[in-house]
Amino acid sequence: MKKTGGMKICISIGKSHHYAMIRLHYHFVCLCLLFASAFCNAEASRPNILFIFTDDHALKAISAYGGPLAEIAPTPHLDRIAREGMLFRHCLVTNSICAPSRAVVLTGKYSHLNGQRTNKGSFDGSQQTVSKLLRTAGYQTAIIGKWHLKSTPTGFDHFEVLKGQGQYYNPMLITNGKNINHTGYTTDIITDQTLKWLKKRDHQKPFFLMCQHKAPHGRWEPALRHLGDFDDVEIPEPPTLIDDYSGRSAAPAGHEMGIAEHIGPSRLMFRYSSKFTPEQLKMFDAYFRPRNEAAQKAKLTGKERTRWNYHRYIRNYLRCVKAVDENIGRMLKYLDDTGLAKNTIVIYSSDQGFWLGEHGWFDKRWMYEESLHTPLLIRWPSVTKPGSTSDALVSNVDFAQTFLDIANSKIPADMQGRSLTPLLRGKTPTDWRKTHYYHYYEAGGHGVPVHYGVTDGRFKLIRFPDEKLDTWEFFDLKNDPMELKSRYGDSEYARTISQLTKELTRLRQQYKVAE
Ligand SMILES: [Ca+2]
């Protein structure tokens, strides 16, 4: 208001009514500035949403979830998100496979409604997505890293995505339509590019940023700095590494995801998938070649071969996770250093879980526990109680609605999930879902047949409709957490099976499943 005095002096030489008009005009401008400032503060107070998403990250490979790998391969930065936010123990995917899961996250709809039932085909980007809705609501939107939906990303102010699966080294990133080659380790580069975008973004708008890593998807090529990590520690084998699939239907025995027989030379680093620079190749060869030659010379067979494959696989997988965790540390540090941390919600998840040798498997797809569950850690400063956990049945179909709710945006009625914000505020609604519907469509992928089912967290009912199988499975997860014995048809469980069968029908109607 200091200028008012100056103005008075300035216009005191003018006519008195002219002076009054100018003063009125000046006050009007001041009021406008005040309103504009208040509006900007409201804009700034809408939280930023940082969604960090990985590919094929098993819960057991995040130390915050505990388990036998937690001490061997700690993930301190992921654990920090859990320690400062909420860890969800039962985030269940609707369809445990890469592209479909990503489509569910973007649309808040099951695969049969968003059209992305399998990894084949291209995502219909003309449909309603959460990125479009948030952009319309005034958010600046960006996706950097793995996209895996073939069609050009829509609803983003900025996209910078790998082509298809991408590779672990020297990736090409399609950057707003232009192909740009990078040299280095892809997990590091995706973070570099994410931080670059954060620095140059429009600081007047809140952001919705999807930072999506390729890792730890196969074929597991570690960062050069992690070659040799975990070599000196004994990694426990899962109790079901050698599994004969008895006690269940014929379905799991038909798998083609065996660490023993299907994992193949490129997943075991006898062949490399990335196009290396000469220096990178030299370091890979220096580490892997002598070990590979020793393994070939030993001519291992049977269980010994399975065990060797498992240890080769799990070490490379954990090395890839280690680079993810380090890069999450870089992201969190940037939020701290810039002061963004206090108004940025950080969400960590993966497109599904993964088999780390249980039942002798790598890969995902099955409705069994390890691939049905996906990690979910959310830090919402001053809203979510640090170090809290939730046992509610939540799902990747809830993510879109959660993002919209956080942004205080309208949630379209055709989305099929539910916002997690009440849970994040510490209150699970009494009518929160008690059962979860699952549906896998990619017939024959890694030998996994089409199947669908329901679980309430304690029991699980699975239907394999393929005419050659035409079978069901039922598991009591409390008494049989490793899902080794189907009790379908067991009179002891007749009532529960009947109830779950009815619930399955009800859920299929609720979610508008036609097939
Ligand atoms: Ca995946």
Coordinates of C-alpha atoms and ligand atoms in Angstrom, one line a residue:
M1 CA 0.0 0.0 0.0
K2 CA 3.1 2.2 0.1
K3 CA 2.4 3.2 -3.5
T4 CA -0.9 4.8 -2.5
G5 CA 1.0 7.7 -0.9
G6 CA 3.1 8.1 -4.1
M7 CA 0.0 8.1 -6.1
K8 CA -1.7 10.7 -4.0
I9 CA 1.3 13.0 -4.5
C10 CA 1.3 12.3 -8.1
I11 CA -2.3 13.0 -8.7
S12 CA -2.8 15.8 -6.1
I13 CA -2.0 18.2 -8.9
G14 CA -5.0 16.9 -10.8
K15 CA -8.7 17.7 -10.4
S16 CA -10.3 16.3 -7.3
H17 CA -12.9 14.0 -9.0
H18 CA -10.1 12.7 -11.3
Y19 CA -8.1 11.8 -8.1
A20 CA -11.1 10.0 -6.7
M21 CA -11.5 7.9 -9.8
I22 CA -7.9 6.9 -9.9
R23 CA -8.0 5.9 -6.2
L24 CA -11.1 3.8 -6.9
H25 CA -9.4 2.2 -9.8
Y26 CA -6.3 1.5 -7.8
H27 CA -8.3 -0.2 -5.0
F28 CA -10.1 -2.3 -7.6
V29 CA -6.7 -3.5 -9.0
C30 CA -5.5 -4.3 -5.4
L31 CA -8.6 -6.4 -4.8
C32 CA -8.1 -8.3 -8.1
L33 CA -4.5 -9.0 -7.1
L34 CA -5.7 -10.3 -3.7
F35 CA -8.2 -12.6 -5.3
A36 CA -5.6 -13.8 -7.8
S37 CA -3.2 -14.5 -5.0
A38 CA -5.8 -16.4 -3.0
F39 CA -6.6 -18.5 -6.1
C40 CA -2.9 -19.3 -6.7
N41 CA -2.5 -20.4 -3.1
A42 CA -5.5 -22.7 -3.5
E43 CA -3.9 -24.1 -6.7
A44 CA -0.6 -24.6 -4.8
S45 CA -2.4 -26.3 -1.9
R46 CA -3.8 -29.0 -4.2
P47 CA -1.3 -31.8 -3.6
N48 CA 1.1 -33.1 -6.2
I49 CA 0.8 -36.8 -7.0
L50 CA 4.0 -38.8 -7.7
F51 CA 3.1 -42.3 -8.8
I52 CA 6.2 -44.5 -8.9
F53 CA 5.4 -47.8 -10.6
T54 CA 7.6 -50.7 -11.3
D55 CA 7.1 -53.9 -13.3
D56 CA 6.9 -57.4 -11.7
H57 CA 8.0 -56.3 -8.2
A58 CA 7.2 -59.1 -5.7
L59 CA 6.2 -58.1 -2.1
K60 CA 8.9 -60.4 -0.8
A61 CA 11.5 -58.2 -2.5
I62 CA 10.6 -55.1 -0.4
S63 CA 12.0 -55.3 3.1
A64 CA 9.1 -53.3 4.6
Y65 CA 6.9 -56.4 3.8
G66 CA 9.2 -58.6 5.8
G67 CA 9.9 -62.2 4.8
P68 CA 13.1 -64.2 4.3
L69 CA 14.7 -61.8 1.9
A70 CA 14.2 -58.6 4.0
E71 CA 17.5 -58.8 5.8
I72 CA 19.5 -60.1 2.8
A73 CA 18.3 -57.5 0.4
P74 CA 17.0 -54.4 2.3
T75 CA 15.2 -51.7 0.4
P76 CA 15.7 -48.7 2.7
H77 CA 14.1 -46.0 0.5
L78 CA 11.0 -48.0 -0.2
D79 CA 10.8 -48.8 3.5
R80 CA 11.0 -45.1 4.1
I81 CA 7.8 -44.5 2.2
A82 CA 6.1 -47.2 4.4
R83 CA 7.6 -45.8 7.6
E84 CA 6.4 -42.3 6.7
G85 CA 3.1 -43.4 5.3
M86 CA 0.9 -46.5 4.9
L87 CA 1.7 -50.0 3.8
F88 CA -1.2 -52.0 2.3
R89 CA -0.8 -55.7 2.9
H90 CA -3.6 -56.8 0.5
C91 CA -3.5 -54.8 -2.7
L92 CA -4.8 -57.3 -5.2
V93 CA -4.7 -56.9 -9.0
T94 CA -7.6 -57.5 -11.2
N95 CA -5.6 -59.3 -13.9
S96 CA -2.0 -60.2 -13.1
I97 CA -0.2 -59.2 -16.3
C98 CA 1.6 -56.1 -17.5
A99 CA -0.4 -54.1 -20.1
P100 CA -3.8 -55.0 -18.7
S101 CA -2.8 -53.8 -15.2
R102 CA -1.6 -50.5 -16.6
A103 CA -4.9 -50.0 -18.4
V104 CA -6.7 -50.7 -15.2
V105 CA -4.7 -48.0 -13.4
L106 CA -5.4 -45.5 -16.1
T107 CA -9.1 -46.1 -16.4
G108 CA -10.3 -47.4 -13.0
K109 CA -12.1 -50.2 -14.9
Y110 CA -11.7 -53.9 -15.3
S111 CA -10.0 -55.3 -18.4
H112 CA -13.3 -56.3 -20.1
L113 CA -14.5 -52.7 -20.0
N114 CA -11.2 -50.9 -20.9
G115 CA -10.6 -53.4 -23.6
Q116 CA -7.0 -54.3 -22.6
R117 CA -7.6 -58.0 -21.7
T118 CA -4.1 -59.3 -22.6
N119 CA -0.6 -58.0 -23.5
K120 CA -1.6 -58.3 -27.2
G121 CA -3.3 -55.4 -29.0
S122 CA -3.1 -51.7 -28.4
F123 CA -4.7 -49.6 -25.6
D124 CA -7.6 -47.5 -26.8
G125 CA -6.3 -44.1 -25.8
S126 CA -9.5 -42.4 -27.0
Q127 CA -11.3 -43.5 -23.8
Q128 CA -11.6 -41.7 -20.5
T129 CA -8.4 -41.9 -18.4
V130 CA -7.4 -40.5 -15.1
S131 CA -4.6 -38.5 -16.8
K132 CA -7.1 -36.7 -19.1
L133 CA -9.4 -36.0 -16.1
L134 CA -6.6 -34.6 -14.0
R135 CA -5.3 -32.5 -16.9
T136 CA -8.7 -31.0 -17.4
A137 CA -8.8 -30.3 -13.6
G138 CA -5.7 -28.2 -13.9
Y139 CA -3.0 -30.7 -13.2
Q140 CA 0.2 -30.8 -15.2
T141 CA 0.5 -34.5 -16.3
A142 CA 3.5 -36.5 -17.3
I143 CA 4.6 -40.1 -17.8
I144 CA 8.2 -41.1 -17.9
G145 CA 9.5 -44.7 -18.3
K146 CA 7.6 -47.8 -19.2
W147 CA 4.3 -47.5 -20.9
H148 CA 3.8 -50.9 -22.6
L149 CA 0.4 -50.0 -24.1
K150 CA 1.6 -49.6 -27.7
S151 CA -0.7 -46.7 -28.6
T152 CA 0.6 -43.1 -28.2
P153 CA 0.0 -41.9 -24.6
T154 CA -3.0 -39.6 -24.3
G155 CA -3.8 -37.1 -21.5
F156 CA -0.2 -36.2 -20.8
D157 CA 1.4 -32.8 -21.2
H158 CA 4.7 -34.7 -21.4
F159 CA 5.4 -38.3 -22.3
E160 CA 8.8 -40.0 -22.5
V161 CA 8.4 -43.7 -22.8
L162 CA 10.2 -46.9 -23.6
K163 CA 9.2 -48.7 -26.8
G164 CA 7.5 -51.9 -25.8
Q165 CA 9.4 -53.7 -23.0
G166 CA 12.4 -51.4 -23.5
Q167 CA 15.9 -52.7 -22.5
Y168 CA 18.0 -52.4 -19.3
Y169 CA 20.8 -50.5 -21.0
N170 CA 21.0 -47.6 -23.4
P171 CA 17.3 -47.1 -23.9
M172 CA 15.4 -45.3 -26.6
L173 CA 12.7 -43.0 -25.1
I174 CA 9.9 -41.8 -27.3
T175 CA 9.8 -38.2 -26.1
N176 CA 6.6 -36.5 -27.1
G177 CA 6.7 -38.4 -30.4
K178 CA 10.4 -38.1 -31.0
N179 CA 12.8 -41.0 -30.6
I180 CA 15.7 -40.1 -28.4
N181 CA 18.6 -42.5 -27.6
H182 CA 20.2 -42.5 -24.1
T183 CA 23.4 -44.2 -22.9
G184 CA 23.4 -45.8 -19.5
Y185 CA 21.4 -47.9 -17.1
T186 CA 17.6 -47.5 -17.8
T187 CA 16.5 -47.3 -14.1
D188 CA 19.0 -44.5 -13.6
I189 CA 18.0 -42.8 -16.8
I190 CA 14.2 -42.9 -16.1
T191 CA 15.0 -41.2 -12.8
D192 CA 17.3 -38.6 -14.5
Q193 CA 14.6 -37.7 -17.0
T194 CA 11.9 -37.6 -14.3
L195 CA 14.0 -35.1 -12.2
K196 CA 14.7 -33.0 -15.3
W197 CA 11.0 -32.8 -16.0
L198 CA 10.3 -31.8 -12.4
K199 CA 12.8 -29.0 -12.6
K200 CA 11.4 -27.5 -15.8
R201 CA 7.7 -28.1 -15.1
D202 CA 5.2 -25.3 -14.8
H203 CA 5.6 -24.4 -11.1
Q204 CA 2.2 -22.7 -11.0
K205 CA 0.3 -26.0 -11.4
P206 CA 0.1 -29.1 -9.3
F207 CA 1.5 -32.2 -11.0
F208 CA 0.4 -35.7 -11.6
L209 CA 3.6 -37.6 -12.5
M210 CA 3.9 -41.3 -13.4
C211 CA 7.5 -42.4 -13.0
Q212 CA 7.4 -46.0 -14.3
H213 CA 10.4 -48.3 -14.3
K214 CA 11.1 -51.3 -16.5
A215 CA 12.8 -53.0 -13.6
P216 CA 12.6 -55.6 -12.1
H217 CA 11.0 -57.2 -15.2
G218 CA 13.1 -59.9 -16.9
R219 CA 15.6 -60.3 -18.4
W220 CA 17.3 -59.2 -15.3
E221 CA 20.4 -57.3 -16.2
P222 CA 21.8 -55.5 -13.2
A223 CA 23.5 -52.1 -13.1
L224 CA 27.3 -52.5 -13.5
R225 CA 27.7 -51.2 -9.9
H226 CA 25.7 -54.2 -8.7
L227 CA 27.4 -57.0 -10.5
G228 CA 28.6 -59.3 -7.8
D229 CA 26.2 -58.1 -5.1
F230 CA 24.6 -60.8 -2.9
D231 CA 27.3 -63.3 -4.1
D232 CA 28.6 -63.7 -0.6
V233 CA 25.2 -64.3 1.1
E234 CA 23.2 -67.4 1.3
I235 CA 19.7 -66.8 -0.2
P236 CA 17.1 -69.2 1.2
E237 CA 15.1 -71.2 -1.3
P238 CA 11.3 -71.1 -1.1
P239 CA 9.9 -74.3 0.4
T240 CA 8.0 -75.0 -2.8
L241 CA 10.9 -74.5 -5.2
I242 CA 10.5 -78.2 -6.1
D243 CA 6.8 -78.7 -6.6
D244 CA 5.0 -81.6 -8.2
Y245 CA 1.6 -79.8 -8.4
S246 CA -0.2 -82.6 -6.8
G247 CA -3.2 -81.8 -4.6
R248 CA -4.5 -79.2 -7.1
S249 CA -6.4 -79.2 -10.4
A250 CA -4.5 -80.0 -13.6
A251 CA -4.1 -76.3 -14.3
P252 CA -0.9 -75.4 -12.5
A253 CA 0.9 -78.5 -13.8
G254 CA 0.5 -77.2 -17.3
H255 CA 2.6 -74.1 -16.6
E256 CA 5.5 -73.0 -18.8
M257 CA 7.2 -70.8 -16.3
G258 CA 9.5 -73.2 -14.6
I259 CA 12.8 -72.1 -13.2
A260 CA 14.0 -75.6 -14.1
E261 CA 12.9 -76.0 -17.7
H262 CA 11.5 -72.7 -19.1
I263 CA 13.6 -69.9 -17.8
G264 CA 16.1 -70.1 -20.7
P265 CA 19.6 -68.8 -21.4
S266 CA 18.8 -65.1 -21.7
R267 CA 17.0 -64.9 -18.4
L268 CA 20.0 -66.5 -16.8
M269 CA 22.6 -64.2 -18.4
F270 CA 24.1 -66.8 -20.8
R271 CA 22.9 -64.4 -23.4
Y272 CA 22.3 -60.7 -23.0
S273 CA 19.2 -58.8 -24.2
S274 CA 20.5 -55.2 -24.1
K275 CA 22.6 -53.7 -26.8
F276 CA 25.7 -52.9 -24.7
T277 CA 28.5 -50.4 -25.3
P278 CA 31.9 -52.1 -25.5
E279 CA 32.7 -51.1 -21.9
Q280 CA 29.4 -52.4 -20.6
L281 CA 29.8 -55.7 -22.5
K282 CA 33.3 -56.1 -21.1
M283 CA 32.1 -55.8 -17.5
F284 CA 29.2 -58.2 -18.1
D285 CA 31.5 -60.7 -19.7
A286 CA 34.1 -60.3 -16.9
Y287 CA 31.5 -61.2 -14.3
F288 CA 29.2 -63.7 -16.0
R289 CA 31.4 -65.6 -18.5
P290 CA 33.7 -67.5 -16.0
R291 CA 30.7 -68.3 -13.9
N292 CA 28.7 -69.5 -16.9
E293 CA 31.6 -71.7 -18.0
A294 CA 32.0 -73.2 -14.6
A295 CA 28.2 -74.0 -14.5
Q296 CA 28.3 -75.6 -18.0
K297 CA 31.4 -77.7 -17.0
A298 CA 29.6 -78.9 -13.9
K299 CA 26.8 -80.4 -16.2
L300 CA 24.2 -80.0 -13.5
T301 CA 20.9 -81.9 -13.9
G302 CA 17.6 -82.3 -12.1
K303 CA 17.1 -80.6 -8.7
E304 CA 20.7 -79.3 -8.7
R305 CA 20.2 -77.6 -12.0
T306 CA 16.9 -76.1 -10.7
R307 CA 18.7 -74.8 -7.6
W308 CA 21.5 -73.3 -9.7
N309 CA 19.0 -71.5 -11.9
Y310 CA 17.1 -70.2 -8.9
H311 CA 20.2 -68.7 -7.3
R312 CA 21.3 -67.1 -10.6
Y313 CA 17.8 -65.7 -11.1
I314 CA 17.1 -64.4 -7.6
R315 CA 20.5 -62.6 -7.3
N316 CA 20.0 -60.7 -10.6
Y317 CA 16.4 -59.9 -9.7
L318 CA 17.5 -58.5 -6.3
R319 CA 20.3 -56.5 -8.0
C320 CA 17.7 -54.9 -10.3
V321 CA 15.5 -54.1 -7.3
K322 CA 18.5 -52.5 -5.6
A323 CA 18.9 -50.0 -8.4
V324 CA 15.1 -49.2 -8.2
D325 CA 15.4 -48.6 -4.5
E326 CA 18.5 -46.3 -4.9
N327 CA 16.6 -44.3 -7.5
I328 CA 13.6 -44.0 -5.3
G329 CA 16.0 -42.6 -2.8
R330 CA 17.1 -40.0 -5.4
M331 CA 13.4 -39.0 -6.0
L332 CA 12.7 -38.7 -2.3
K333 CA 15.8 -36.6 -1.7
Y334 CA 14.7 -34.2 -4.5
L335 CA 11.3 -33.8 -2.9
D336 CA 13.1 -33.1 0.4
D337 CA 15.6 -30.6 -1.0
T338 CA 13.1 -28.6 -3.0
G339 CA 10.5 -28.5 -0.2
L340 CA 8.0 -30.4 -2.5
A341 CA 7.9 -33.3 0.0
K342 CA 5.3 -31.7 2.2
N343 CA 2.7 -31.2 -0.5
T344 CA 3.4 -34.3 -2.6
I345 CA 1.8 -37.6 -2.2
V346 CA 4.1 -40.4 -3.1
I347 CA 2.6 -43.7 -4.2
Y348 CA 4.6 -46.8 -4.9
S349 CA 3.2 -49.8 -6.6
S350 CA 3.9 -52.4 -9.3
D351 CA 1.8 -53.7 -12.2
Q352 CA 1.6 -57.0 -10.3
G353 CA 3.5 -59.3 -8.0
F354 CA 5.9 -62.0 -9.2
W355 CA 7.0 -65.6 -8.5
L356 CA 10.4 -65.7 -6.8
G357 CA 10.8 -69.4 -7.1
E358 CA 7.6 -70.4 -5.2
H359 CA 6.1 -73.5 -7.0
G360 CA 9.2 -73.6 -9.0
W361 CA 8.2 -70.5 -11.0
F362 CA 9.2 -67.1 -12.3
D363 CA 6.6 -64.8 -13.9
K364 CA 3.0 -63.9 -12.8
R365 CA -0.5 -64.4 -14.2
W366 CA -2.0 -66.9 -11.7
M367 CA -4.6 -65.9 -9.1
Y368 CA -2.4 -67.6 -6.5
E369 CA -1.1 -65.3 -3.7
E370 CA 2.3 -64.2 -5.0
S371 CA 1.1 -62.9 -8.3
L372 CA -2.3 -61.7 -7.1
H373 CA -0.7 -59.3 -4.6
T374 CA 1.1 -56.2 -5.6
P375 CA 3.0 -53.8 -3.4
L376 CA 1.3 -50.6 -2.3
L377 CA 3.0 -47.9 -0.2
I378 CA 1.5 -44.4 0.1
R379 CA 3.0 -41.4 1.9
W380 CA 0.6 -38.5 2.3
P381 CA 2.2 -36.0 4.6
S382 CA 0.1 -34.6 7.5
V383 CA -2.8 -36.8 6.5
T384 CA -1.7 -40.4 6.7
K385 CA -0.3 -41.6 10.0
P386 CA 3.3 -42.5 9.6
G387 CA 4.1 -46.2 9.9
S388 CA 0.4 -47.3 9.5
T389 CA -0.7 -50.5 7.8
S390 CA -4.0 -51.5 6.2
D391 CA -5.3 -55.1 5.9
A392 CA -8.3 -54.0 3.8
L393 CA -8.8 -55.6 0.4
V394 CA -7.7 -52.9 -2.0
S395 CA -6.9 -53.1 -5.7
N396 CA -5.2 -51.4 -8.6
V397 CA -8.8 -50.7 -9.9
D398 CA -8.9 -48.2 -6.9
F399 CA -5.9 -46.1 -8.0
A400 CA -7.6 -43.8 -10.6
Q401 CA -10.4 -42.8 -8.1
T402 CA -7.8 -42.3 -5.4
F403 CA -5.8 -39.9 -7.6
L404 CA -9.0 -38.0 -8.5
D405 CA -10.1 -37.8 -4.9
I406 CA -6.7 -36.5 -3.7
A407 CA -7.0 -33.8 -6.4
N408 CA -10.5 -33.0 -5.2
S409 CA -11.9 -33.8 -8.7
K410 CA -15.2 -35.3 -9.6
I411 CA -15.1 -39.1 -9.9
P412 CA -17.0 -40.5 -12.9
A413 CA -19.7 -42.9 -12.1
D414 CA -18.5 -45.5 -14.6
M415 CA -15.2 -46.2 -12.7
Q416 CA -15.3 -49.5 -10.9
G417 CA -13.0 -49.0 -7.9
R418 CA -13.2 -46.9 -4.8
S419 CA -11.1 -44.1 -3.5
L420 CA -8.5 -45.1 -0.8
T421 CA -8.5 -41.7 0.8
P422 CA -10.7 -42.7 3.8
L423 CA -8.3 -45.6 4.5
L424 CA -5.3 -43.2 4.2
R425 CA -7.0 -40.9 6.7
G426 CA -7.2 -43.9 9.1
K427 CA -10.8 -44.9 8.8
T428 CA -11.8 -47.9 6.7
P429 CA -15.5 -47.5 5.8
T430 CA -17.7 -50.2 7.3
D431 CA -19.0 -51.0 3.8
W432 CA -15.5 -51.5 2.3
R433 CA -15.4 -54.5 0.0
K434 CA -15.1 -57.8 1.6
T435 CA -14.3 -59.8 -1.5
H436 CA -12.2 -59.2 -4.6
Y437 CA -12.9 -60.4 -8.2
Y438 CA -10.0 -61.5 -10.5
H439 CA -10.0 -62.3 -14.2
Y440 CA -7.0 -63.4 -16.3
Y441 CA -7.6 -63.6 -20.1
E442 CA -4.3 -64.4 -21.9
A443 CA -5.0 -68.1 -22.7
G444 CA -1.8 -70.1 -22.9
G445 CA 0.7 -67.3 -22.0
H446 CA 3.5 -69.2 -20.1
G447 CA 1.0 -72.1 -20.0
V448 CA -1.5 -70.3 -17.8
P449 CA -5.1 -70.9 -18.9
V450 CA -7.9 -68.3 -18.7
H451 CA -9.3 -68.2 -15.2
Y452 CA -11.3 -66.0 -12.9
G453 CA -12.2 -66.2 -9.2
V454 CA -13.0 -64.5 -5.9
T455 CA -11.3 -64.2 -2.6
D456 CA -12.2 -62.8 0.7
G457 CA -8.7 -62.9 2.0
R458 CA -9.3 -66.1 4.0
F459 CA -10.7 -68.4 1.2
K460 CA -10.2 -68.4 -2.5
L461 CA -12.3 -69.9 -5.3
I462 CA -10.9 -70.2 -8.8
R463 CA -12.7 -71.3 -12.0
F464 CA -10.8 -72.5 -15.0
P465 CA -13.4 -72.5 -17.8
D466 CA -11.3 -73.8 -20.6
E467 CA -13.1 -76.9 -22.0
K468 CA -10.1 -79.1 -21.7
L469 CA -9.8 -78.2 -18.0
D470 CA -13.3 -77.2 -17.0
T471 CA -12.4 -77.2 -13.4
W472 CA -12.4 -75.4 -10.1
E473 CA -10.0 -74.9 -7.2
F474 CA -10.7 -73.8 -3.6
F475 CA -8.1 -72.9 -1.0
D476 CA -8.2 -72.2 2.7
L477 CA -5.5 -69.6 2.9
K478 CA -5.2 -69.7 6.7
N479 CA -4.6 -73.4 6.9
D480 CA -2.8 -73.6 3.6
P481 CA -1.1 -70.3 2.9
M482 CA 1.1 -71.8 0.1
E483 CA -2.0 -73.1 -1.7
L484 CA -0.8 -76.7 -2.0
K485 CA -4.1 -78.4 -1.6
S486 CA -7.4 -77.5 -3.3
R487 CA -10.3 -78.4 -1.2
Y488 CA -12.9 -78.0 -3.9
G489 CA -15.5 -80.7 -3.5
D490 CA -14.5 -81.3 0.1
S491 CA -17.6 -81.6 2.2
E492 CA -15.9 -79.8 5.2
Y493 CA -16.0 -76.7 3.1
A494 CA -19.3 -77.2 1.2
R495 CA -21.0 -74.2 2.8
T496 CA -18.1 -71.8 2.3
I497 CA -17.7 -72.9 -1.3
S498 CA -21.4 -72.5 -2.0
Q499 CA -21.3 -68.9 -0.5
L500 CA -18.2 -68.0 -2.5
T501 CA -19.8 -69.4 -5.7
K502 CA -22.8 -67.1 -5.2
E503 CA -20.5 -64.2 -4.4
L504 CA -18.6 -64.9 -7.6
T505 CA -21.8 -64.6 -9.6
R506 CA -22.8 -61.4 -7.8
L507 CA -19.4 -59.8 -8.5
R508 CA -19.5 -60.8 -12.2
Q509 CA -22.9 -59.0 -12.4
Q510 CA -21.6 -56.0 -10.4
Y511 CA -18.6 -55.6 -12.6
K512 CA -20.6 -56.2 -15.8
V513 CA -18.6 -59.3 -16.9
A514 CA -20.2 -60.8 -19.9
E515 CA -17.7 -63.6 -20.8
Ligands
CA1 CA 4.5 -56.7 -15.2

